[in-house]
mmCIF file of C-alpha atoms in Angstrom:
data_model
loop_
_atom_site.group_PDB
_atom_site.id
_atom_site.type_symbol
_atom_site.label_atom_id
_atom_site.label_comp_id
_atom_site.label_asym_id
_atom_site.label_seq_id
_atom_site.Cartn_x
_atom_site.Cartn_y
_atom_site.Cartn_z
ATOM 1 C CA MET K 230 108.842 129.344 94.499
ATOM 2 C CA GLU K 231 110.745 127.645 91.671
ATOM 3 C CA GLN K 232 114.470 128.342 91.502
ATOM 4 C CA GLY K 233 116.076 129.613 88.307
ATOM 5 C CA PRO K 234 119.391 128.376 86.858
ATOM 6 C CA LEU K 235 121.394 131.081 88.675
ATOM 7 C CA GLU K 236 119.897 130.259 92.077
ATOM 8 C CA GLU K 237 120.517 126.556 91.505
ATOM 9 C CA MET K 238 124.172 127.292 90.593
ATOM 10 C CA ILE K 239 124.683 129.402 93.715
ATOM 11 C CA ARG K 240 123.153 126.681 95.898
ATOM 12 C CA ALA K 241 125.220 123.915 94.268
ATOM 13 C CA GLU K 242 128.505 125.828 94.617
ATOM 14 C CA ALA K 243 127.790 126.805 98.216
ATOM 15 C CA ASN K 244 127.268 123.133 99.095
ATOM 16 C CA ASP K 245 130.735 122.067 97.908
ATOM 17 C CA GLU K 246 132.734 119.996 100.359
ATOM 18 C CA ILE K 247 134.603 122.320 102.746
ATOM 19 C CA GLU K 248 137.728 120.092 102.561
ATOM 20 C CA GLU K 249 138.128 121.068 98.904
ATOM 21 C CA ASP K 250 137.864 124.776 99.611
ATOM 22 C CA LEU K 251 141.358 126.255 99.232
ATOM 23 C CA THR K 252 140.026 129.742 99.986
ATOM 24 C CA GLN K 253 139.437 128.856 103.645
ATOM 25 C CA ARG K 254 141.797 128.208 106.585
ATOM 26 C CA PHE K 255 144.875 129.488 104.766
ATOM 27 C CA LEU K 256 147.104 129.657 107.801
ATOM 28 C CA GLU K 257 146.505 126.002 108.678
ATOM 29 C CA ARG K 258 147.200 124.888 105.092
ATOM 30 C CA ILE K 259 150.301 127.081 104.815
ATOM 31 C CA ARG K 260 151.783 125.547 107.968
ATOM 32 C CA LYS K 261 151.310 122.079 106.464
ATOM 33 C CA GLU K 262 152.612 123.040 103.002
ATOM 34 C CA LYS K 263 155.921 121.186 102.432
ATOM 35 C CA ARG K 264 156.557 121.344 98.670
ATOM 36 C CA SER K 265 160.236 121.547 97.763
ATOM 37 C CA VAL K 266 161.527 124.811 96.354
ATOM 38 C CA THR K 267 162.031 123.292 92.890
ATOM 39 C CA GLU K 268 158.337 122.293 92.761
ATOM 40 C CA LEU K 269 157.373 125.965 93.027
ATOM 41 C CA ILE K 270 159.105 127.020 89.781
ATOM 42 C CA GLY K 271 156.782 128.210 87.025
ATOM 43 C CA HIS K 272 153.907 129.285 89.274
ATOM 44 C CA GLU K 273 152.377 132.706 88.622
ATOM 45 C CA ILE K 274 151.962 134.618 91.873
ATOM 46 C CA ARG K 275 150.943 137.987 93.315
ATOM 47 C CA GLU K 276 152.679 139.798 96.167
ATOM 48 C CA GLU K 277 151.639 142.770 98.287
ATOM 49 C CA ALA K 278 153.217 145.960 96.931
ATOM 50 C CA LEU K 279 154.153 147.194 100.411
ATOM 51 C CA ARG K 280 156.527 144.248 100.839
ATOM 52 C CA PHE K 281 158.792 145.796 98.194
ATOM 53 C CA GLY K 282 159.111 149.001 100.225
ATOM 54 C CA SER K 283 156.364 151.117 101.755
ATOM 55 C CA SER K 284 157.816 154.466 100.624
ATOM 56 C CA TRP K 285 158.186 153.294 97.022
ATOM 57 C CA ALA K 286 154.691 151.773 96.950
ATOM 58 C CA ARG K 287 152.960 154.815 98.465
ATOM 59 C CA GLN K 288 154.794 157.223 96.192
ATOM 60 C CA LEU K 289 153.843 155.234 93.080
ATOM 61 C CA LEU K 290 150.360 154.014 94.041
ATOM 62 C CA GLY K 291 149.121 156.502 96.622
ATOM 63 C CA VAL K 292 146.245 155.305 98.825
ATOM 64 C CA ARG K 293 145.930 152.152 96.701
ATOM 65 C CA ALA K 294 149.292 150.919 97.986
ATOM 66 C CA GLU K 295 147.771 149.238 101.063
ATOM 67 C CA ASN K 296 146.007 146.608 98.927
ATOM 68 C CA ALA K 297 147.941 146.755 95.642
ATOM 69 C CA LEU K 298 149.437 143.527 94.275
ATOM 70 C CA VAL K 299 152.509 143.041 92.089
ATOM 71 C CA ARG K 300 152.460 140.279 89.454
ATOM 72 C CA GLY K 301 155.304 137.802 89.410
ATOM 73 C CA GLU K 302 156.446 134.301 88.560
ATOM 74 C CA ILE K 303 158.814 131.935 90.346
ATOM 75 C CA VAL K 304 161.600 131.402 87.805
ATOM 76 C CA ARG K 305 164.520 129.871 89.711
ATOM 77 C CA SER K 306 165.419 128.352 93.038
ATOM 78 C CA ASP K 307 168.447 128.051 95.303
ATOM 79 C CA GLU K 308 168.178 124.834 97.305
ATOM 80 C CA ILE K 309 171.335 125.565 99.313
ATOM 81 C CA LYS K 310 169.999 128.903 100.585
ATOM 82 C CA GLN K 311 166.429 127.572 100.544
ATOM 83 C CA GLU K 312 165.293 130.590 98.515
ATOM 84 C CA ALA K 313 163.067 131.058 95.493
ATOM 85 C CA ILE K 314 163.656 133.780 92.880
ATOM 86 C CA GLY K 315 160.614 135.637 91.642
ATOM 87 C CA ARG K 316 160.515 137.717 88.461
ATOM 88 C CA TRP K 317 158.337 140.723 89.267
ATOM 89 C CA SER K 318 156.591 143.096 86.847
ATOM 90 C CA PHE K 319 156.179 146.396 88.676
ATOM 91 C CA PRO K 320 153.454 148.974 87.931
ATOM 92 C CA ASP K 321 156.047 151.503 86.722
ATOM 93 C CA GLY K 322 156.991 149.144 83.861
ATOM 94 C CA GLU K 323 160.214 147.797 85.377
ATOM 95 C CA ALA K 324 160.924 144.094 85.877
ATOM 96 C CA GLU K 325 163.341 142.616 88.403
ATOM 97 C CA ASP K 326 164.359 139.221 89.792
ATOM 98 C CA LEU K 327 164.273 139.183 93.593
ATOM 99 C CA GLU K 328 164.821 136.461 96.182
ATOM 100 C CA MET K 329 162.247 135.347 98.719
ATOM 101 C CA SER K 330 162.184 132.698 101.414
ATOM 102 C CA VAL K 331 160.819 129.309 100.460
ATOM 103 C CA GLU K 332 158.115 129.749 103.130
ATOM 104 C CA ARG K 333 156.872 132.942 101.469
ATOM 105 C CA ALA K 334 157.006 131.318 98.039
ATOM 106 C CA ARG K 335 154.884 128.421 99.280
ATOM 107 C CA THR K 336 152.348 130.850 100.718
ATOM 108 C CA LEU K 337 152.024 132.787 97.451
ATOM 109 C CA VAL K 338 151.705 129.597 95.401
ATOM 110 C CA LEU K 339 148.951 128.315 97.685
ATOM 111 C CA ILE K 340 147.111 131.628 97.309
ATOM 112 C CA SER K 341 147.423 131.386 93.517
ATOM 113 C CA GLU K 342 145.940 127.887 93.591
ATOM 114 C CA ALA K 343 143.052 129.194 95.678
ATOM 115 C CA VAL K 344 142.444 131.857 93.013
ATOM 116 C CA GLN K 345 141.612 129.145 90.489
ATOM 117 C CA TYR K 346 139.229 127.580 92.980
ATOM 118 C CA ALA K 347 137.379 130.898 93.342
ATOM 119 C CA VAL K 348 137.175 131.297 89.557
ATOM 120 C CA ASP K 349 135.770 127.779 89.167
ATOM 121 C CA ARG K 350 133.142 128.396 91.890
ATOM 122 C CA PRO K 351 132.372 132.128 91.662
ATOM 123 C CA TYR K 352 128.964 132.011 93.348
ATOM 124 C CA ALA K 353 130.261 129.934 96.260
ATOM 125 C CA GLN K 354 132.157 133.064 97.364
ATOM 126 C CA LEU K 355 128.932 134.969 98.114
ATOM 127 C CA GLY K 356 128.485 135.708 101.805
ATOM 128 C CA ARG K 357 132.119 135.088 102.709
ATOM 129 C CA VAL K 358 133.989 137.539 104.900
ATOM 130 C CA VAL K 359 137.131 139.386 103.765
ATOM 131 C CA ALA K 360 139.563 141.913 105.234
ATOM 132 C CA ARG K 361 141.090 144.934 103.521
ATOM 133 C CA THR K 362 143.591 147.498 104.772
ATOM 134 C CA PHE K 363 143.149 151.197 103.965
ATOM 135 C CA ASP K 364 145.211 154.359 104.291
ATOM 136 C CA PHE K 365 143.058 157.233 105.521
ATOM 137 C CA GLY K 366 145.634 159.659 106.877
ATOM 138 C CA LEU K 367 145.478 159.299 110.658
ATOM 139 C CA GLU K 368 144.021 155.803 110.268
ATOM 140 C CA SER K 369 146.798 154.544 108.001
ATOM 141 C CA GLY K 370 147.022 150.781 107.914
ATOM 142 C CA LYS K 371 143.663 150.163 109.576
ATOM 143 C CA THR K 372 142.024 146.855 108.647
ATOM 144 C CA TYR K 373 138.308 146.639 107.881
ATOM 145 C CA THR K 374 136.197 143.548 107.343
ATOM 146 C CA GLY K 375 133.532 143.160 104.690
ATOM 147 C CA GLN K 376 131.384 140.586 102.946
ATOM 148 C CA VAL K 377 131.080 139.353 99.367
ATOM 149 C CA ILE K 378 127.607 140.425 98.224
ATOM 150 C CA SER K 379 127.583 139.726 94.490
ATOM 151 C CA TYR K 380 129.468 138.251 91.562
ATOM 152 C CA LEU K 381 129.938 140.289 88.381
ATOM 153 C CA PRO K 382 130.735 137.932 85.490
ATOM 154 C CA PRO K 383 132.723 139.210 82.488
ATOM 155 C CA GLU K 384 130.547 140.803 79.823
ATOM 156 C CA ASP K 385 133.074 140.387 76.988
ATOM 157 C CA ASP K 386 136.498 138.865 76.307
ATOM 158 C CA ASP K 387 138.368 141.917 77.656
ATOM 159 C CA ASP K 388 136.567 141.857 81.024
ATOM 160 C CA VAL K 389 137.692 140.003 84.134
ATOM 161 C CA PRO K 390 135.417 138.436 86.758
ATOM 162 C CA LEU K 391 134.771 140.690 89.756
ATOM 163 C CA TRP K 392 133.245 140.233 93.192
ATOM 164 C CA ARG K 393 131.523 143.132 94.957
ATOM 165 C CA ILE K 394 132.434 143.651 98.600
ATOM 166 C CA ARG K 395 130.426 145.612 101.147
ATOM 167 C CA HIS K 396 132.438 146.780 104.144
ATOM 168 C CA VAL K 397 131.102 147.221 107.664
ATOM 169 C CA ASP K 398 130.858 150.993 107.145
ATOM 170 C CA GLY K 399 128.643 150.483 104.077
ATOM 171 C CA ASP K 400 131.271 151.317 101.441
ATOM 172 C CA GLU K 401 131.544 148.956 98.470
ATOM 173 C CA GLU K 402 134.345 148.004 96.098
ATOM 174 C CA ASP K 403 134.903 145.448 93.351
ATOM 175 C CA LEU K 404 137.782 142.964 93.638
ATOM 176 C CA ASP K 405 139.346 140.798 90.963
ATOM 177 C CA LYS K 406 140.196 137.151 91.627
ATOM 178 C CA TYR K 407 143.645 137.836 93.080
ATOM 179 C CA GLU K 408 142.449 140.692 95.287
ATOM 180 C CA LEU K 409 139.583 138.536 96.558
ATOM 181 C CA VAL K 410 141.734 135.617 97.643
ATOM 182 C CA HIS K 411 144.383 137.884 99.175
ATOM 183 C CA ALA K 412 141.509 139.456 101.143
ATOM 184 C CA TYR K 413 140.604 135.987 102.475
ATOM 185 C CA TYR K 414 144.201 135.477 103.519
ATOM 186 C CA LYS K 415 144.383 138.929 105.124
ATOM 187 C CA LEU K 416 141.250 138.119 107.142
ATOM 188 C CA GLU K 417 142.907 135.057 108.666
ATOM 189 C CA GLN K 418 146.057 137.062 109.440
ATOM 190 C CA PHE K 419 143.926 139.818 110.987
ATOM 191 C CA GLN K 420 141.968 137.355 113.133
ATOM 192 C CA GLU K 421 145.117 135.590 114.326
ATOM 193 C CA THR K 422 146.804 138.909 115.196
ATOM 194 C CA ARG K 423 143.717 140.031 117.117
ATOM 195 C CA SER K 424 143.528 136.669 118.883
ATOM 196 C CA ARG K 425 147.207 136.904 119.930
ATOM 197 C CA ALA K 426 146.614 140.433 121.239
ATOM 198 C CA ARG K 427 143.642 139.242 123.295
ATOM 199 C CA ARG K 428 145.699 136.370 124.725
ATOM 200 C CA ARG K 429 148.525 138.775 125.667
ATOM 201 C CA GLU K 430 146.027 141.145 127.277
ATOM 202 C CA PHE K 431 144.423 138.283 129.204
ATOM 203 C CA ARG K 432 147.805 136.990 130.412
ATOM 204 C CA GLY K 433 148.767 140.513 131.486
ATOM 205 C CA THR K 434 145.513 140.955 133.430
ATOM 206 C CA GLU K 435 145.894 137.481 134.943
ATOM 207 C CA ASN K 436 149.487 138.218 136.038
ATOM 208 C CA ASP K 437 148.427 141.567 137.545
ATOM 209 C CA GLY K 438 145.730 139.745 139.505
ATOM 210 C CA ARG K 439 148.223 137.183 140.759
ATOM 211 C CA ARG K 440 150.633 139.931 141.864
ATOM 212 C CA ARG K 441 147.831 141.749 143.698
ATOM 213 C CA ARG K 442 146.717 138.526 145.380
ATOM 214 C CA ARG K 443 150.291 137.728 146.453
ATOM 215 C CA LYS K 444 150.682 141.260 147.803
ATOM 216 C CA ARG K 445 147.434 141.034 149.788
ATOM 217 C CA SER K 446 148.364 137.584 151.043
ATOM 218 C CA LYS K 447 151.774 138.814 152.202
ATOM 219 C CA LYS K 448 150.200 141.847 153.878
ATOM 220 C CA ASN K 449 147.584 139.734 155.670
ATOM 221 C CA SER K 450 150.280 137.291 156.740
ATOM 222 C CA SER K 451 152.363 140.076 158.347
ATOM 223 C CA LYS K 452 149.257 141.363 160.112
ATOM 224 C CA ARG K 453 148.575 137.916 161.497
ATOM 225 C CA TRP K 454 152.222 137.601 162.583
ATOM 226 C CA ARG K 455 152.128 140.967 164.421
ATOM 227 C CA LYS K 456 148.910 139.988 166.179
ATOM 228 C CA TYR K 457 150.403 136.651 167.113
ATOM 229 C CA LYS K 458 153.541 138.321 168.545
ATOM 230 C CA LYS K 459 151.389 140.723 170.579
ATOM 231 C CA CYS K 460 149.279 137.897 171.984
ATOM 232 C CA SER K 461 152.362 135.839 172.774
ATOM 233 C CA SER K 462 154.220 138.568 174.627
#
């Protein structure tokens, strides 16, 4: 069957070199990121709304607060304190300059750079796994994984590109470029947190086993010693 232009584009983008893919392995890249704080000035960034205060975000945004992003730009830096100052435009119309650590600033800049990569290769995102956090009352803050199933290109100048996500429970939602890349980043955080929990659980089980073995060994040793004393007397 002959492929059309769209299929050829999807195939070509999916075959891009993985080393160039800024939307993958965020945590590894963030650990290696060493740009100075002054090099971060001027970058447009997005930050999770909950980081500015969970009560404020939930009151203003409701159930959308778990995944909502606040637009900002790094406008100044303080090299002595190793801080960056972001100018944030909040959904209620207010704007404020707030400090952040240089490590957080580097992370947000790297995510913003990955956004451009996704925009340049929209069809290469198909099939990739994401993570989103939702607030469903008793299940507040629960993270769900999903998969990118389609790309919805802008239909006119006022539209923005969107990617449709299907979650494991079958629900679907459309994400813009910033939401998509933050969902990639959240997936890596989620996987690392789950991996750390498994390692802690394994170490706990292993230590319990060692304690039980030591206890049995000590008990058997005292039994042998009593038998030996009886035989020797």
